mmCIF file of C-alpha atoms in Angstrom:
data_model
loop_
_atom_site.group_PDB
_atom_site.id
_atom_site.type_symbol
_atom_site.label_atom_id
_atom_site.label_comp_id
_atom_site.label_asym_id
_atom_site.label_seq_id
_atom_site.Cartn_x
_atom_site.Cartn_y
_atom_site.Cartn_z
ATOM 1 C CA MET Q 1 -64.023 26.268 -6.994
ATOM 2 C CA LYS Q 2 -60.625 27.322 -5.658
ATOM 3 C CA ARG Q 3 -57.685 27.265 -8.062
ATOM 4 C CA ILE Q 4 -54.408 25.996 -6.618
ATOM 5 C CA ILE Q 5 -50.961 26.121 -8.227
ATOM 6 C CA VAL Q 6 -48.749 23.210 -7.179
ATOM 7 C CA ILE Q 7 -45.083 23.896 -7.951
ATOM 8 C CA GLY Q 8 -42.949 20.764 -7.922
ATOM 9 C CA ALA Q 9 -45.911 18.705 -9.092
ATOM 10 C CA ASN Q 10 -43.847 15.971 -10.753
ATOM 11 C CA GLY Q 11 -42.366 14.642 -7.511
ATOM 12 C CA PHE Q 12 -43.296 12.109 -4.843
ATOM 13 C CA ILE Q 13 -45.410 14.494 -2.745
ATOM 14 C CA GLY Q 14 -46.490 16.884 -5.502
ATOM 15 C CA SER Q 15 -47.952 14.285 -7.856
ATOM 16 C CA TYR Q 16 -49.939 12.669 -5.035
ATOM 17 C CA LEU Q 17 -51.129 16.039 -3.732
ATOM 18 C CA CYS Q 18 -52.374 17.087 -7.182
ATOM 19 C CA ASP Q 19 -54.439 13.929 -7.417
ATOM 20 C CA TYR Q 20 -55.818 14.437 -3.910
ATOM 21 C CA LEU Q 21 -56.778 18.090 -4.460
ATOM 22 C CA LEU Q 22 -58.568 17.224 -7.695
ATOM 23 C CA LYS Q 23 -60.580 14.540 -5.911
ATOM 24 C CA VAL Q 24 -61.744 16.919 -3.172
ATOM 25 C CA GLY Q 25 -62.885 19.552 -5.631
ATOM 26 C CA PHE Q 26 -60.036 21.987 -6.295
ATOM 27 C CA GLU Q 27 -58.898 23.153 -9.699
ATOM 28 C CA VAL Q 28 -55.197 22.341 -9.977
ATOM 29 C CA ILE Q 29 -52.460 23.890 -12.091
ATOM 30 C CA ALA Q 30 -49.418 21.608 -11.965
ATOM 31 C CA VAL Q 31 -46.035 23.267 -12.475
ATOM 32 C CA SER Q 32 -42.666 21.569 -12.946
ATOM 33 C CA ARG Q 33 -39.513 21.908 -15.038
ATOM 34 C CA LYS Q 34 -40.675 18.773 -16.838
ATOM 35 C CA PHE Q 35 -43.269 16.046 -16.347
ATOM 36 C CA PHE Q 36 -43.209 12.289 -16.672
ATOM 37 C CA GLN Q 37 -45.826 11.156 -19.148
ATOM 38 C CA ASN Q 38 -47.300 8.966 -16.409
ATOM 39 C CA THR Q 39 -47.746 12.021 -14.180
ATOM 40 C CA LYS Q 40 -49.856 13.606 -16.905
ATOM 41 C CA ILE Q 41 -51.840 10.390 -17.308
ATOM 42 C CA GLU Q 42 -52.504 9.931 -13.577
ATOM 43 C CA ASN Q 43 -53.403 13.605 -13.062
ATOM 44 C CA ARG Q 44 -55.020 14.191 -16.456
ATOM 45 C CA LYS Q 45 -57.522 16.727 -15.097
ATOM 46 C CA CYS Q 46 -54.723 19.128 -14.143
ATOM 47 C CA ARG Q 47 -53.511 21.940 -16.316
ATOM 48 C CA PHE Q 48 -49.774 21.327 -16.835
ATOM 49 C CA ILE Q 49 -47.134 24.025 -17.176
ATOM 50 C CA GLU Q 50 -43.507 23.067 -17.805
ATOM 51 C CA ILE Q 51 -41.226 25.861 -16.657
ATOM 52 C CA ASP Q 52 -37.931 26.256 -14.790
ATOM 53 C CA ILE Q 53 -38.510 28.167 -11.549
ATOM 54 C CA LEU Q 54 -35.016 29.659 -11.870
ATOM 55 C CA SER Q 55 -35.993 31.310 -15.135
ATOM 56 C CA GLU Q 56 -37.479 34.754 -15.617
ATOM 57 C CA LYS Q 57 -40.304 33.046 -17.489
ATOM 58 C CA LEU Q 58 -41.849 32.037 -14.173
ATOM 59 C CA ILE Q 59 -41.981 35.614 -12.895
ATOM 60 C CA ASN Q 60 -43.485 36.779 -16.176
ATOM 61 C CA LEU Q 61 -46.124 34.026 -16.204
ATOM 62 C CA GLU Q 62 -49.632 35.421 -15.778
ATOM 63 C CA ILE Q 63 -52.034 33.161 -13.878
ATOM 64 C CA THR Q 64 -54.778 33.848 -11.385
ATOM 65 C CA ALA Q 65 -55.066 31.509 -8.420
ATOM 66 C CA ASP Q 66 -56.195 31.373 -4.803
ATOM 67 C CA ALA Q 67 -52.997 29.821 -3.459
ATOM 68 C CA ILE Q 68 -49.597 28.369 -4.313
ATOM 69 C CA ILE Q 69 -48.183 25.172 -2.825
ATOM 70 C CA ASP Q 70 -44.390 25.206 -3.135
ATOM 71 C CA LEU Q 71 -42.774 21.770 -3.233
ATOM 72 C CA ALA Q 72 -39.809 22.825 -5.344
ATOM 73 C CA ALA Q 73 -37.140 22.819 -2.618
ATOM 74 C CA PRO Q 74 -34.267 20.404 -3.408
ATOM 75 C CA ASN Q 75 -34.584 16.917 -1.915
ATOM 76 C CA ASP Q 76 -31.871 15.178 0.092
ATOM 77 C CA ILE Q 77 -30.396 13.208 -2.833
ATOM 78 C CA PHE Q 78 -30.131 16.240 -5.119
ATOM 79 C CA THR Q 79 -28.595 18.245 -2.284
ATOM 80 C CA LYS Q 80 -25.906 15.618 -1.662
ATOM 81 C CA THR Q 81 -24.979 15.139 -5.297
ATOM 82 C CA LYS Q 82 -25.301 18.745 -6.495
ATOM 83 C CA PRO Q 83 -24.907 21.012 -3.451
ATOM 84 C CA LYS Q 84 -24.301 24.266 -5.355
ATOM 85 C CA GLU Q 85 -27.285 23.756 -7.643
ATOM 86 C CA ALA Q 86 -29.405 22.773 -4.630
ATOM 87 C CA MET Q 87 -28.578 25.974 -2.751
ATOM 88 C CA ASN Q 88 -29.267 28.028 -5.858
ATOM 89 C CA LEU Q 89 -32.654 26.339 -6.213
ATOM 90 C CA ALA Q 90 -33.510 26.811 -2.529
ATOM 91 C CA VAL Q 91 -32.619 30.513 -2.503
ATOM 92 C CA PHE Q 92 -33.335 31.912 -5.945
ATOM 93 C CA GLY Q 93 -36.054 29.390 -6.794
ATOM 94 C CA THR Q 94 -37.969 30.446 -3.684
ATOM 95 C CA LYS Q 95 -37.369 34.119 -4.447
ATOM 96 C CA ASN Q 96 -38.753 33.677 -7.972
ATOM 97 C CA ILE Q 97 -41.833 31.872 -6.676
ATOM 98 C CA MET Q 98 -42.563 34.683 -4.237
ATOM 99 C CA GLU Q 99 -42.054 37.280 -6.982
ATOM 100 C CA PHE Q 100 -44.427 35.279 -9.170
ATOM 101 C CA ALA Q 101 -46.992 35.302 -6.346
ATOM 102 C CA LEU Q 102 -46.625 39.061 -5.933
ATOM 103 C CA LYS Q 103 -46.947 39.825 -9.632
ATOM 104 C CA ASN Q 104 -50.104 37.723 -9.933
ATOM 105 C CA ASN Q 105 -51.590 38.991 -6.667
ATOM 106 C CA ILE Q 106 -51.687 35.482 -5.174
ATOM 107 C CA LYS Q 107 -51.888 36.157 -1.449
ATOM 108 C CA ASN Q 108 -51.615 32.628 -0.022
ATOM 109 C CA VAL Q 109 -48.533 30.390 -0.132
ATOM 110 C CA ILE Q 110 -47.848 26.989 1.468
ATOM 111 C CA PHE Q 111 -44.184 25.956 1.563
ATOM 112 C CA PHE Q 112 -43.034 22.407 2.304
ATOM 113 C CA SER Q 113 -40.019 22.502 4.600
ATOM 114 C CA THR Q 114 -38.771 19.633 6.791
ATOM 115 C CA LEU Q 115 -38.675 18.615 10.441
ATOM 116 C CA GLN Q 116 -34.918 18.193 9.986
ATOM 117 C CA VAL Q 117 -34.459 21.933 10.571
ATOM 118 C CA TYR Q 118 -34.585 20.968 14.292
ATOM 119 C CA GLY Q 119 -31.804 18.388 13.864
ATOM 120 C CA SER Q 120 -31.284 14.895 12.509
ATOM 121 C CA GLU Q 121 -31.721 12.893 15.731
ATOM 122 C CA LEU Q 122 -34.531 14.615 17.601
ATOM 123 C CA LYS Q 123 -34.818 14.421 21.385
ATOM 124 C CA GLY Q 124 -37.350 15.738 23.875
ATOM 125 C CA THR Q 125 -40.382 17.801 22.929
ATOM 126 C CA ILE Q 126 -40.200 19.658 19.618
ATOM 127 C CA ASP Q 127 -42.553 22.535 18.831
ATOM 128 C CA GLU Q 128 -42.479 25.481 16.426
ATOM 129 C CA ASN Q 129 -40.445 27.534 18.923
ATOM 130 C CA SER Q 130 -37.722 24.912 19.329
ATOM 131 C CA LYS Q 131 -34.191 25.926 18.385
ATOM 132 C CA LEU Q 132 -33.211 25.292 14.782
ATOM 133 C CA ILE Q 133 -30.174 23.002 14.581
ATOM 134 C CA PRO Q 134 -29.554 22.176 10.905
ATOM 135 C CA GLU Q 135 -26.992 19.371 10.680
ATOM 136 C CA ASN Q 136 -26.809 19.086 6.906
ATOM 137 C CA GLU Q 137 -27.214 21.208 3.792
ATOM 138 C CA TYR Q 138 -30.652 19.732 3.117
ATOM 139 C CA ALA Q 139 -31.999 21.227 6.361
ATOM 140 C CA LEU Q 140 -30.052 24.464 5.901
ATOM 141 C CA ASN Q 141 -31.438 25.007 2.399
ATOM 142 C CA HIS Q 142 -34.963 24.724 3.749
ATOM 143 C CA ILE Q 143 -34.192 27.340 6.399
ATOM 144 C CA PHE Q 144 -32.975 29.675 3.638
ATOM 145 C CA SER Q 145 -36.262 29.155 1.804
ATOM 146 C CA GLU Q 146 -38.279 29.702 4.992
ATOM 147 C CA GLU Q 147 -36.524 33.003 5.659
ATOM 148 C CA TYR Q 148 -37.252 34.268 2.148
ATOM 149 C CA ILE Q 149 -40.929 33.405 2.586
ATOM 150 C CA LYS Q 150 -41.005 35.071 5.999
ATOM 151 C CA MET Q 151 -39.445 38.239 4.554
ATOM 152 C CA TYR Q 152 -41.902 38.409 1.660
ATOM 153 C CA SER Q 153 -44.846 37.779 3.992
ATOM 154 C CA ARG Q 154 -43.742 40.621 6.255
ATOM 155 C CA ASN Q 155 -42.812 43.100 3.527
ATOM 156 C CA TYR Q 156 -45.748 42.521 1.172
ATOM 157 C CA GLU Q 157 -48.540 41.334 3.511
ATOM 158 C CA LEU Q 158 -48.705 37.858 2.053
ATOM 159 C CA ASN Q 159 -50.218 34.946 3.959
ATOM 160 C CA SER Q 160 -47.892 31.974 4.200
ATOM 161 C CA VAL Q 161 -47.699 28.627 5.946
ATOM 162 C CA VAL Q 162 -44.404 26.800 6.335
ATOM 163 C CA LEU Q 163 -45.094 23.099 6.847
ATOM 164 C CA ARG Q 164 -42.416 21.096 8.651
ATOM 165 C CA PRO Q 165 -43.478 17.486 8.125
ATOM 166 C CA SER Q 166 -41.889 14.411 9.652
ATOM 167 C CA ASN Q 167 -40.968 11.420 7.469
ATOM 168 C CA ILE Q 168 -43.589 11.231 4.721
ATOM 169 C CA TYR Q 169 -44.435 7.808 3.337
ATOM 170 C CA GLY Q 170 -46.938 6.386 0.892
ATOM 171 C CA ARG Q 171 -47.585 4.803 -2.470
ATOM 172 C CA PHE Q 172 -45.959 6.346 -5.524
ATOM 173 C CA THR Q 173 -48.363 7.881 -8.043
ATOM 174 C CA HIS Q 174 -46.388 5.921 -10.654
ATOM 175 C CA LEU Q 175 -43.053 4.127 -10.798
ATOM 176 C CA GLY Q 176 -41.299 6.866 -12.740
ATOM 177 C CA ILE Q 177 -40.944 8.699 -9.426
ATOM 178 C CA ASP Q 178 -37.498 7.714 -8.163
ATOM 179 C CA ARG Q 179 -37.691 8.143 -4.398
ATOM 180 C CA TRP Q 180 -36.625 4.641 -3.443
ATOM 181 C CA SER Q 181 -34.190 6.098 -0.915
ATOM 182 C CA LEU Q 182 -37.103 6.826 1.437
ATOM 183 C CA VAL Q 183 -38.151 4.553 4.315
ATOM 184 C CA PRO Q 184 -40.074 2.262 4.000
ATOM 185 C CA ALA Q 185 -39.894 2.195 0.164
ATOM 186 C CA CYS Q 186 -36.169 1.366 0.172
ATOM 187 C CA PHE Q 187 -36.817 -1.629 2.440
ATOM 188 C CA CYS Q 188 -39.700 -2.797 0.245
ATOM 189 C CA LYS Q 189 -37.628 -2.677 -2.936
ATOM 190 C CA GLU Q 190 -34.668 -4.543 -1.464
ATOM 191 C CA ALA Q 191 -36.923 -7.175 0.110
ATOM 192 C CA PHE Q 192 -38.803 -7.643 -3.152
ATOM 193 C CA TYR Q 193 -35.758 -8.090 -5.386
ATOM 194 C CA GLU Q 194 -33.064 -9.361 -3.003
ATOM 195 C CA ASN Q 195 -34.982 -11.053 -0.158
ATOM 196 C CA ARG Q 196 -33.078 -8.960 2.330
ATOM 197 C CA ILE Q 197 -33.190 -5.599 4.091
ATOM 198 C CA THR Q 198 -29.900 -3.841 4.781
ATOM 199 C CA LEU Q 199 -29.565 -1.339 7.609
ATOM 200 C CA LEU Q 200 -26.494 0.895 7.603
ATOM 201 C CA SER Q 201 -26.885 1.311 11.362
ATOM 202 C CA SER Q 202 -28.382 -0.501 14.340
ATOM 203 C CA GLY Q 203 -31.803 0.818 13.374
ATOM 204 C CA ASN Q 204 -32.361 2.158 16.886
ATOM 205 C CA GLN Q 205 -33.029 5.667 15.589
ATOM 206 C CA LYS Q 206 -36.618 6.663 16.222
ATOM 207 C CA ARG Q 207 -38.608 8.557 13.611
ATOM 208 C CA ASN Q 208 -42.114 9.878 13.222
ATOM 209 C CA PHE Q 209 -43.925 8.752 10.083
ATOM 210 C CA ILE Q 210 -46.857 10.502 8.419
ATOM 211 C CA SER Q 211 -48.752 9.350 5.343
ATOM 212 C CA LEU Q 212 -49.116 11.264 2.100
ATOM 213 C CA GLU Q 213 -52.870 11.105 2.599
ATOM 214 C CA CYS Q 214 -52.682 12.755 6.013
ATOM 215 C CA VAL Q 215 -50.332 15.463 4.701
ATOM 216 C CA SER Q 216 -52.746 16.102 1.836
ATOM 217 C CA GLU Q 217 -55.644 16.409 4.274
ATOM 218 C CA TYR Q 218 -53.760 19.069 6.224
ATOM 219 C CA CYS Q 219 -53.148 20.995 3.004
ATOM 220 C CA GLU Q 220 -56.847 20.804 2.165
ATOM 221 C CA ALA Q 221 -57.789 22.093 5.620
ATOM 222 C CA ILE Q 222 -55.323 24.989 5.394
ATOM 223 C CA LEU Q 223 -56.498 25.954 1.904
ATOM 224 C CA ASN Q 224 -60.086 26.069 3.161
ATOM 225 C CA ASN Q 225 -59.189 28.208 6.182
ATOM 226 C CA PHE Q 226 -55.988 30.039 5.291
ATOM 227 C CA PRO Q 227 -54.406 31.888 8.243
ATOM 228 C CA GLN Q 228 -53.238 35.483 8.077
ATOM 229 C CA GLY Q 229 -49.563 36.467 8.059
ATOM 230 C CA PHE Q 230 -46.576 34.148 8.431
ATOM 231 C CA ASN Q 231 -47.162 30.770 10.092
ATOM 232 C CA ILE Q 232 -45.166 27.632 10.878
ATOM 233 C CA LEU Q 233 -46.789 24.234 11.429
ATOM 234 C CA ASN Q 234 -45.096 21.023 12.488
ATOM 235 C CA ILE Q 235 -47.056 18.126 11.028
ATOM 236 C CA ALA Q 236 -46.612 14.649 12.433
ATOM 237 C CA SER Q 237 -48.689 11.598 13.302
ATOM 238 C CA SER Q 238 -49.001 9.136 16.156
ATOM 239 C CA GLU Q 239 -46.693 6.672 14.352
ATOM 240 C CA TYR Q 240 -43.373 6.805 16.255
ATOM 241 C CA LEU Q 241 -41.172 3.873 15.263
ATOM 242 C CA LYS Q 242 -37.539 2.848 15.285
ATOM 243 C CA ILE Q 243 -36.013 2.174 11.877
ATOM 244 C CA ILE Q 244 -35.504 -1.471 12.822
ATOM 245 C CA GLU Q 245 -39.207 -1.722 13.689
ATOM 246 C CA VAL Q 246 -40.150 -0.442 10.234
ATOM 247 C CA ALA Q 247 -37.788 -3.005 8.666
ATOM 248 C CA GLU Q 248 -39.471 -5.746 10.700
ATOM 249 C CA ILE Q 249 -42.917 -4.610 9.531
ATOM 250 C CA VAL Q 250 -41.759 -4.728 5.892
ATOM 251 C CA LYS Q 251 -40.243 -8.177 6.480
ATOM 252 C CA LYS Q 252 -43.454 -9.501 8.039
ATOM 253 C CA ILE Q 253 -45.674 -8.153 5.259
ATOM 254 C CA TYR Q 254 -43.384 -9.426 2.492
ATOM 255 C CA GLU Q 255 -43.206 -12.909 4.005
ATOM 256 C CA SER Q 256 -46.990 -13.064 4.414
ATOM 257 C CA LEU Q 257 -47.564 -11.931 0.801
ATOM 258 C CA TYR Q 258 -44.948 -14.042 -0.982
ATOM 259 C CA ASP Q 259 -44.145 -16.899 1.403
ATOM 260 C CA LYS Q 260 -40.422 -16.165 1.154
ATOM 261 C CA GLU Q 261 -37.996 -15.348 3.931
ATOM 262 C CA VAL Q 262 -36.376 -11.924 4.209
ATOM 263 C CA ILE Q 263 -33.130 -11.453 6.126
ATOM 264 C CA ILE Q 264 -32.464 -8.184 7.966
ATOM 265 C CA ARG Q 265 -28.770 -7.292 8.015
ATOM 266 C CA LYS Q 266 -27.144 -4.580 10.119
ATOM 267 C CA LYS Q 267 -23.863 -3.007 9.058
ATOM 268 C CA SER Q 268 -23.380 -1.348 12.456
ATOM 269 C CA GLU Q 269 -24.540 -1.702 16.037
ATOM 270 C CA LEU Q 270 -24.613 2.069 16.481
ATOM 271 C CA PRO Q 271 -26.403 3.942 17.830
ATOM 272 C CA VAL Q 272 -26.907 1.818 20.926
ATOM 273 C CA GLU Q 273 -29.564 4.017 22.476
ATOM 274 C CA THR Q 274 -32.848 5.213 21.013
ATOM 275 C CA ASN Q 275 -33.644 8.907 20.680
ATOM 276 C CA ASN Q 276 -37.029 9.610 22.213
ATOM 277 C CA PHE Q 277 -38.965 12.681 21.154
ATOM 278 C CA PHE Q 278 -42.443 14.078 20.718
ATOM 279 C CA ILE Q 279 -43.671 16.523 18.053
ATOM 280 C CA LYS Q 280 -46.030 19.273 19.163
ATOM 281 C CA SER Q 281 -47.770 21.987 17.207
ATOM 282 C CA ALA Q 282 -49.461 24.944 18.831
ATOM 283 C CA ASN Q 283 -51.775 25.560 15.884
ATOM 284 C CA LEU Q 284 -52.312 22.188 14.241
ATOM 285 C CA ASP Q 285 -55.598 21.527 16.049
ATOM 286 C CA LYS Q 286 -57.154 24.239 13.869
ATOM 287 C CA TYR Q 287 -56.636 21.956 10.897
ATOM 288 C CA LYS Q 288 -57.883 18.617 12.144
ATOM 289 C CA THR Q 289 -57.938 15.857 9.547
ATOM 290 C CA ASN Q 290 -60.027 12.754 9.147
ATOM 291 C CA ASN Q 291 -56.890 10.709 9.943
ATOM 292 C CA LYS Q 292 -58.311 7.853 7.902
ATOM 293 C CA PRO Q 293 -57.407 4.585 9.654
ATOM 294 C CA ASN Q 294 -57.036 2.852 6.278
ATOM 295 C CA TYR Q 295 -53.898 4.894 5.553
ATOM 296 C CA ASN Q 296 -51.056 3.643 7.718
ATOM 297 C CA LEU Q 297 -47.641 2.070 7.298
ATOM 298 C CA ASN Q 298 -49.027 -1.448 6.889
ATOM 299 C CA THR Q 299 -51.500 -0.577 4.154
ATOM 300 C CA GLU Q 300 -49.070 1.663 2.276
ATOM 301 C CA ILE Q 301 -46.276 -0.937 2.403
ATOM 302 C CA LYS Q 302 -48.673 -3.399 0.769
ATOM 303 C CA GLU Q 303 -49.446 -0.822 -1.934
ATOM 304 C CA ILE Q 304 -45.733 -0.300 -2.596
ATOM 305 C CA PHE Q 305 -45.321 -4.047 -3.062
ATOM 306 C CA LYS Q 306 -48.215 -3.979 -5.543
ATOM 307 C CA LYS Q 307 -46.388 -1.292 -7.538
ATOM 308 C CA LEU Q 308 -43.238 -3.413 -7.542
ATOM 309 C CA GLU Q 309 -45.237 -6.366 -8.851
ATOM 310 C CA VAL Q 310 -46.544 -4.219 -11.689
ATOM 311 C CA ALA Q 311 -43.015 -3.128 -12.568
ATOM 312 C CA LYS Q 312 -41.692 -6.679 -12.463
ATOM 313 C CA ASN Q 313 -44.467 -7.886 -14.740
ATOM 314 C CA GLY Q 314 -43.700 -5.103 -17.206
ATOM 315 C CA ALA Q 315 -47.168 -3.576 -17.070
ATOM 316 C CA GLU Q 316 -45.865 -0.098 -16.301
#
C-alpha cells in the first residue's frame, strides 16, 4: 500500500482528495495547520498531523512516504485579503515542503497550481507551452511556487508534477469548509437562502469546469505511474460553459427541487462578447480517468443543495 502525504488536507480539495485516496486503497497522512473536527470525522482513517508549513517543525518532521500532494498554496480569498502573508506562504511554504521532501527522501511531489497562470480570460488554444500571463497575485503566487518546485526537481533529481486545473467544483466534505465564493456553490447558496442569483457581470465569460472526483482520479493515476523529472499538466474537462449558463442550471435545479422561483440579476452587461478557448495537454492521455458520468455539474449542484438543507435543519 502506497503512503501519501496530503498537505493542505483541511481545505475544499484536500479534504475530498483524502477521502478519495483512502477509498481507492492508499494510506493517507493528512497535514494542515489545523483541522476542523468534521474533517477528522469524515476522514477518520487518515493519520492527522497539525503543523504550520512555515515553521521549522515541518522540515524536522520525520515521515516516510511514497509521495507528497501539496495543496497548501494560498487561495484567491486569502490572497486578496492578506497579500503579504499569501506571498510568504507561496514562496517559503513551498520551499519548506520541498526541504521536508528532501530530508525524508520522498522523491515524488504533486503540486496544485491553477489554470489562471495563463490569464484570467482565456482565448484560443491553451497548452503547457502557452505563455504565462498572470493578471493577479493569486496566479503570480502559484508561478512562484512552480518555479521553486522546478528548481528543486532539477537540483536534487526529484520527480514532480505541477497540476494546472480549471475551475474545480463539487460537494463539500462538510459545511465547515468555507469556499462559498466558488461557482457554482455561490449561486446555490444565494438561490437557497435569497431566491436569487446575482451576477457582478453579464455572465458571458466562458470557463471550463472539472469535478473534484475527476481531479482525484487524475491524482490516483499519476500516483500509480509517477513520471520522472519535472512535469506540467493542464487538467480540464469537456464542460465549457458561460457563467450565465451555470447560473441558469442552478436556477433550473433549485426550482425543480423546491418549487420556488429564482431570479437572476446582472449588475453589468459587460463583457458583451464571450471568450472562446480550448484546453490541451500533451501528456494527459497517459493518465486517463474513468470520467464517471454520474459526476457532473447537475449532480454536484444537487448535492450542494442537500448540504444546505442539512445546515438549515441544524443537523450539521
